[in-house]
PDB file of C-alpha atoms in Angstrom:
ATOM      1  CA  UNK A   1      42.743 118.742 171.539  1.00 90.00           C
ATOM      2  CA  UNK A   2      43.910 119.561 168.544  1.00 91.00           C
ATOM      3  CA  UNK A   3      46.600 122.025 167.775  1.00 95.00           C
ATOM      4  CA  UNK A   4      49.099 123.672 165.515  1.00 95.00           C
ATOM      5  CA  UNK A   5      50.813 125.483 168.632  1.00 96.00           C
ATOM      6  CA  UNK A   6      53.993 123.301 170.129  1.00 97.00           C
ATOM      7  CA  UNK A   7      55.738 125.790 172.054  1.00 96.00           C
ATOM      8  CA  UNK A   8      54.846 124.482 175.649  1.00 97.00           C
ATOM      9  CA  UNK A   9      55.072 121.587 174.517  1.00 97.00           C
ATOM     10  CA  UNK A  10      58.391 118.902 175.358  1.00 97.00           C
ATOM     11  CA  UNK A  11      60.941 119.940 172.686  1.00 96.00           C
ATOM     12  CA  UNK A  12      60.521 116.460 170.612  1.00 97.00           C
ATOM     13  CA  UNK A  13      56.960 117.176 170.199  1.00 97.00           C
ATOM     14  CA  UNK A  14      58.172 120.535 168.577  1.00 97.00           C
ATOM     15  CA  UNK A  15      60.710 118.654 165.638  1.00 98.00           C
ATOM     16  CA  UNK A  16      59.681 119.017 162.022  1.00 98.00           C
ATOM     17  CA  UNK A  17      61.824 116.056 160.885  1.00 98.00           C
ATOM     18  CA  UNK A  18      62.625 112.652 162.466  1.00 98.00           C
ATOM     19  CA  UNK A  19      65.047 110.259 161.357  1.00 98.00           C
ATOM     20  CA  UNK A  20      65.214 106.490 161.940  1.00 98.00           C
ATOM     21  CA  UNK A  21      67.699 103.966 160.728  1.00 98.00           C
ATOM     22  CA  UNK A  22      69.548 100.872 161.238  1.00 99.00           C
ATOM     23  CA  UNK A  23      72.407  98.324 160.818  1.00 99.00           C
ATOM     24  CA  UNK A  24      72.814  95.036 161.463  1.00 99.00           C
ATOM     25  CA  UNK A  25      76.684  94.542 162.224  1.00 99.00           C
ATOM     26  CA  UNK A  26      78.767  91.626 161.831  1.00 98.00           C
ATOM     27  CA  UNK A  27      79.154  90.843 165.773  1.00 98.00           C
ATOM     28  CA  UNK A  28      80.540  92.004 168.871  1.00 97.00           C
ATOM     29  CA  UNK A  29      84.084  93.119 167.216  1.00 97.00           C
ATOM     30  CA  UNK A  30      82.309  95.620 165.076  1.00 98.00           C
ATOM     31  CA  UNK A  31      80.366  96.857 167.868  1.00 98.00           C
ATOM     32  CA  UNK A  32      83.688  98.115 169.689  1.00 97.00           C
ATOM     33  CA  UNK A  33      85.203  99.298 166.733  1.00 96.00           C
ATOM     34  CA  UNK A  34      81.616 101.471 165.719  1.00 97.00           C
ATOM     35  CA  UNK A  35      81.342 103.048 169.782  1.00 96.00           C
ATOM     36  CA  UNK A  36      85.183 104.940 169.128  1.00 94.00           C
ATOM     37  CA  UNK A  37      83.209 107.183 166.008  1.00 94.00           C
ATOM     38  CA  UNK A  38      79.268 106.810 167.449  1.00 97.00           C
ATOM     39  CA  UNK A  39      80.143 108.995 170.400  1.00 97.00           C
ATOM     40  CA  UNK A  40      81.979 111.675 168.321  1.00 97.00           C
ATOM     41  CA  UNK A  41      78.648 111.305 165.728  1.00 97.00           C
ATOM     42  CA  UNK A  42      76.696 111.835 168.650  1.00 98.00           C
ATOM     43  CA  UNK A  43      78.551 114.585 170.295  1.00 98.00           C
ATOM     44  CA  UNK A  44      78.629 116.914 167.561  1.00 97.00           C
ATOM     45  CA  UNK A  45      74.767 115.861 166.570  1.00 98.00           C
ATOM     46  CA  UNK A  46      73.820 117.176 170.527  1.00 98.00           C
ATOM     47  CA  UNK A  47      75.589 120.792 169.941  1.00 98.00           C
ATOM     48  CA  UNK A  48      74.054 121.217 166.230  1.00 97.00           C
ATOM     49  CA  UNK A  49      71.480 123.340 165.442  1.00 97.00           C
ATOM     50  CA  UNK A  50      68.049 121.782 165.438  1.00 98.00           C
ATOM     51  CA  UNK A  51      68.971 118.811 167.378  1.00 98.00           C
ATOM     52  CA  UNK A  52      65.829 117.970 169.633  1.00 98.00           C
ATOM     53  CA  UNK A  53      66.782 114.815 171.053  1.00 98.00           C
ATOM     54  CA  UNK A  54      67.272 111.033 169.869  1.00 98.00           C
ATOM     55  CA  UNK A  55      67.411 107.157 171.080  1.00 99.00           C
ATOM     56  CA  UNK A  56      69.240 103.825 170.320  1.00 98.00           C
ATOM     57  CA  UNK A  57      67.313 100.703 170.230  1.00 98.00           C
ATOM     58  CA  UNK A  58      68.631  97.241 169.816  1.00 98.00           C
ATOM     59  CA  UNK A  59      67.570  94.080 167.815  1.00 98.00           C
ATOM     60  CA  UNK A  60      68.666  90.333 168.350  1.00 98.00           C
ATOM     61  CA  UNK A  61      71.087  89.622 167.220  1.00 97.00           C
ATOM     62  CA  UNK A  62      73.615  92.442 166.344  1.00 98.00           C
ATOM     63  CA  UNK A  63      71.238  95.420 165.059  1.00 99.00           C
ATOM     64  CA  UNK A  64      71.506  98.523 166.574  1.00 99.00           C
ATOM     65  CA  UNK A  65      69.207 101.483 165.204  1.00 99.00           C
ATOM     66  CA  UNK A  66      68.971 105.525 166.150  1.00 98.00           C
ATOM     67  CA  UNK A  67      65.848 107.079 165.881  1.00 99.00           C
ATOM     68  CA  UNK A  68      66.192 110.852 166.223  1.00 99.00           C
ATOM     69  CA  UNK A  69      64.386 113.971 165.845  1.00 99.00           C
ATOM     70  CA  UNK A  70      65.359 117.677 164.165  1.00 98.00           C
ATOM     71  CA  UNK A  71      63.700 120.757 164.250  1.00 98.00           C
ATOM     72  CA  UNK A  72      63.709 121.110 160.242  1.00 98.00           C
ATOM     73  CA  UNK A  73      64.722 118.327 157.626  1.00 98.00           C
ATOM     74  CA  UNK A  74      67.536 120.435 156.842  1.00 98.00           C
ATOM     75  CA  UNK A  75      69.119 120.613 160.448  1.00 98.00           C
ATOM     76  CA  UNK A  76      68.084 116.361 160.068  1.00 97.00           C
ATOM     77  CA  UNK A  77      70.628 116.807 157.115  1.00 98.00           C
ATOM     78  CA  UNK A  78      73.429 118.659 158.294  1.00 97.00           C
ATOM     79  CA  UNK A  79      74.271 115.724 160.410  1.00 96.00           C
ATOM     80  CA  UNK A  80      75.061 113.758 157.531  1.00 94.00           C
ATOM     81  CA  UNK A  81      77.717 116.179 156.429  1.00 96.00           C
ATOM     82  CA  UNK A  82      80.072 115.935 159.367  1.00 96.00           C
ATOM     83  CA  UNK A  83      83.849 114.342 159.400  1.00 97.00           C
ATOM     84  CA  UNK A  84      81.860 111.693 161.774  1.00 97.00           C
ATOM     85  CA  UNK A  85      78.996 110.486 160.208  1.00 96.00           C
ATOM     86  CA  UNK A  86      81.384 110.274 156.881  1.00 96.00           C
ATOM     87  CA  UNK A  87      83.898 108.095 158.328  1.00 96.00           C
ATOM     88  CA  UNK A  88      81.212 106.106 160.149  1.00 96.00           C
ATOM     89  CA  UNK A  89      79.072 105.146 157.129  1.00 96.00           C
ATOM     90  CA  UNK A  90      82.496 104.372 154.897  1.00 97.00           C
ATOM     91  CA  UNK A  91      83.301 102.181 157.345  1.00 97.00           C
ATOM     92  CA  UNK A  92      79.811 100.438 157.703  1.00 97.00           C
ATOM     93  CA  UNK A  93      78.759  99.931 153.736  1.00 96.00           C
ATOM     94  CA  UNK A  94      82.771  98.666 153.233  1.00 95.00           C
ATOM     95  CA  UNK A  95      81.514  95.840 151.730  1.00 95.00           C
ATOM     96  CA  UNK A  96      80.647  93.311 154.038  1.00 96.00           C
ATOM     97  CA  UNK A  97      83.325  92.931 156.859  1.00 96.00           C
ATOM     98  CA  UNK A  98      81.600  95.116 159.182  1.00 97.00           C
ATOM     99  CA  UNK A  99      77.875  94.888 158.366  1.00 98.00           C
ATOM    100  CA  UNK A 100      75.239  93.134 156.451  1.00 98.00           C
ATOM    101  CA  UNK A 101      72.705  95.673 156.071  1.00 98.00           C
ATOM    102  CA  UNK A 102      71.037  98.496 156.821  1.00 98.00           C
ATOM    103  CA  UNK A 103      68.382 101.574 156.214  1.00 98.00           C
ATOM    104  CA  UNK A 104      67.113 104.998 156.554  1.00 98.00           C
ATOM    105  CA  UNK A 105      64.183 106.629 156.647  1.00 99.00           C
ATOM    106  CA  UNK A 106      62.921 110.637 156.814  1.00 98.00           C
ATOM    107  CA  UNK A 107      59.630 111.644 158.100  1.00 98.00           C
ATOM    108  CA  UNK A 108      58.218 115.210 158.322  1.00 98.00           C
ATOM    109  CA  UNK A 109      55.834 116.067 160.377  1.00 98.00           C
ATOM    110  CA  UNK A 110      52.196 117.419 159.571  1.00 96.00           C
ATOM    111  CA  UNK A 111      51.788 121.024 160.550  1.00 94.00           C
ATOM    112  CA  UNK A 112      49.336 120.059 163.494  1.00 94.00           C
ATOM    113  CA  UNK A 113      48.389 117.524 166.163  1.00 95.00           C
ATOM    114  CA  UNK A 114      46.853 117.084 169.490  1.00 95.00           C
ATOM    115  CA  UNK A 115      47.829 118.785 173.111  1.00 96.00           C
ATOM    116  CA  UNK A 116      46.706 118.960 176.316  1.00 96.00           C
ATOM    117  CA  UNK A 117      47.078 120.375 179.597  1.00 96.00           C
ATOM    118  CA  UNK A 118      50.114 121.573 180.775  1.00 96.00           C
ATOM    119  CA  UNK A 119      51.373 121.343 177.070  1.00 96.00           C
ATOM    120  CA  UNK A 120      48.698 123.370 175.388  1.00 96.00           C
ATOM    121  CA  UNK A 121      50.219 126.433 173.821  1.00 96.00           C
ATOM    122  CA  UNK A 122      45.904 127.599 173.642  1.00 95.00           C
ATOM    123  CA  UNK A 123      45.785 127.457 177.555  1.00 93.00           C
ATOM    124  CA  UNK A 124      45.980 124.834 180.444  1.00 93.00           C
ATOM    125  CA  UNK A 125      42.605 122.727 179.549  1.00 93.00           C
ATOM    126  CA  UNK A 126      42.727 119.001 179.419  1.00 95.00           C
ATOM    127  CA  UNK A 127      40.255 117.500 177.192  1.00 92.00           C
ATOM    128  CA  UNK A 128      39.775 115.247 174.260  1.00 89.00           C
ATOM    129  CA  UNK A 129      38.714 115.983 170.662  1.00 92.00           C
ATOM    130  CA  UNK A 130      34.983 116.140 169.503  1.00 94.00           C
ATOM    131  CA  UNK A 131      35.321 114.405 166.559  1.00 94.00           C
ATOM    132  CA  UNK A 132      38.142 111.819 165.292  1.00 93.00           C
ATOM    133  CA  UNK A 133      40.020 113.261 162.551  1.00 92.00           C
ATOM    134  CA  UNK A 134      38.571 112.065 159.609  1.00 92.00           C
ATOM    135  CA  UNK A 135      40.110 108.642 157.711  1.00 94.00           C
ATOM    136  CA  UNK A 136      39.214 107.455 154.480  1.00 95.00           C
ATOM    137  CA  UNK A 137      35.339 106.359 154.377  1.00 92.00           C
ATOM    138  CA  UNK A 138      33.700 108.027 156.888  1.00 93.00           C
ATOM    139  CA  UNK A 139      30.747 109.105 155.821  1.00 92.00           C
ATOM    140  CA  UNK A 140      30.659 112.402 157.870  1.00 93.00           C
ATOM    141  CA  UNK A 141      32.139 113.805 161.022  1.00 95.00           C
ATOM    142  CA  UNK A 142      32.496 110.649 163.624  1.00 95.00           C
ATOM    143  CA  UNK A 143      32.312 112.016 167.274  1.00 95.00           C
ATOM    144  CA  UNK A 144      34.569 110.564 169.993  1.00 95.00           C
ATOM    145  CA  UNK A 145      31.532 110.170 172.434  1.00 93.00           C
ATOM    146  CA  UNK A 146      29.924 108.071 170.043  1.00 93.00           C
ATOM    147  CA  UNK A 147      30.265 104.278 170.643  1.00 94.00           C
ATOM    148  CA  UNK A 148      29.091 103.898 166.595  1.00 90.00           C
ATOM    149  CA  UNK A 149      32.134 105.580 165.208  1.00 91.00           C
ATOM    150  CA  UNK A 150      34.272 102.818 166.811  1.00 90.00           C
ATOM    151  CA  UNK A 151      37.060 100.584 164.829  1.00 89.00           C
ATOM    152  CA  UNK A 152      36.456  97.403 166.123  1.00 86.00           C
TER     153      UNK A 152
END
């Protein structure tokens, strides 16, 4: 159902701001050498302010990529600022000995969404939406219980 209420919610569904991002590096050897800073980076990004919670996924054949979420863009931010993440992305973008490429992206999140059940701030109900929220097109409200308003 939808919602602009997160607060019984799990604490990622509450983040404004979610970063993802990654690198492909050079091999093995600069995997070592990036673990000595990562778990520093990530150490410090666990006890800041706004930290929600965050991943590491991997990608054949040496990319590794973070995807993490912030209460606010700006507590996203901060985490750029530290000794850490300063030393760690010097030593990734120096030239090409320890990487060959990489990327970052921001997100925000929209003011509301959908909850249910247990997780609904507007009380303990669990059941879907009416009508689809609405996408370019539609001609009207399209109701979920309608086989019509189907993408297929």
């Amino acid at each position: 159902m939808r919602s602009a209420d997160f607060s019984k919610a799990p604490r990622i569904a509450q983040a404004g701001a979610m970063f993802t991002g990654a690198t492909r590096y050079n091999g093995i050897p600069a995997w070592i050498t990036l673990s000595w800073t990562w778990r520093k980076l990530v150490k410090r990004m666990k006890a800041m302010p706004g930290y929600c919670w965050h991943t590491v996924y991997y990608e054949p054949p040496f990319t590794l990529g973070t995807i993490a979420y912030f209460d606010t863009r700006d507590d996203l931010l901060r985490i750029a600022r530290s000794p850490e993440h300063r030393k760690l992305m010097q030593w990734i973008t120096d030239g090409t000995k320890n990487a060959k490429g990489g990327y970052i992206r921001l997100w925000v999140a929209e003011p509301d969404g959908y909850t249910n059940g247990i997780w609904r701030a507007e009380g303990n109900v669990m059941a879907h939406i009416e009508t689809y929220s609405p996408i370019r097109g539609d001609q009207g409200p399209q109701r979920v219980d309608d086989a019509t308003s189907e993408i297929v």
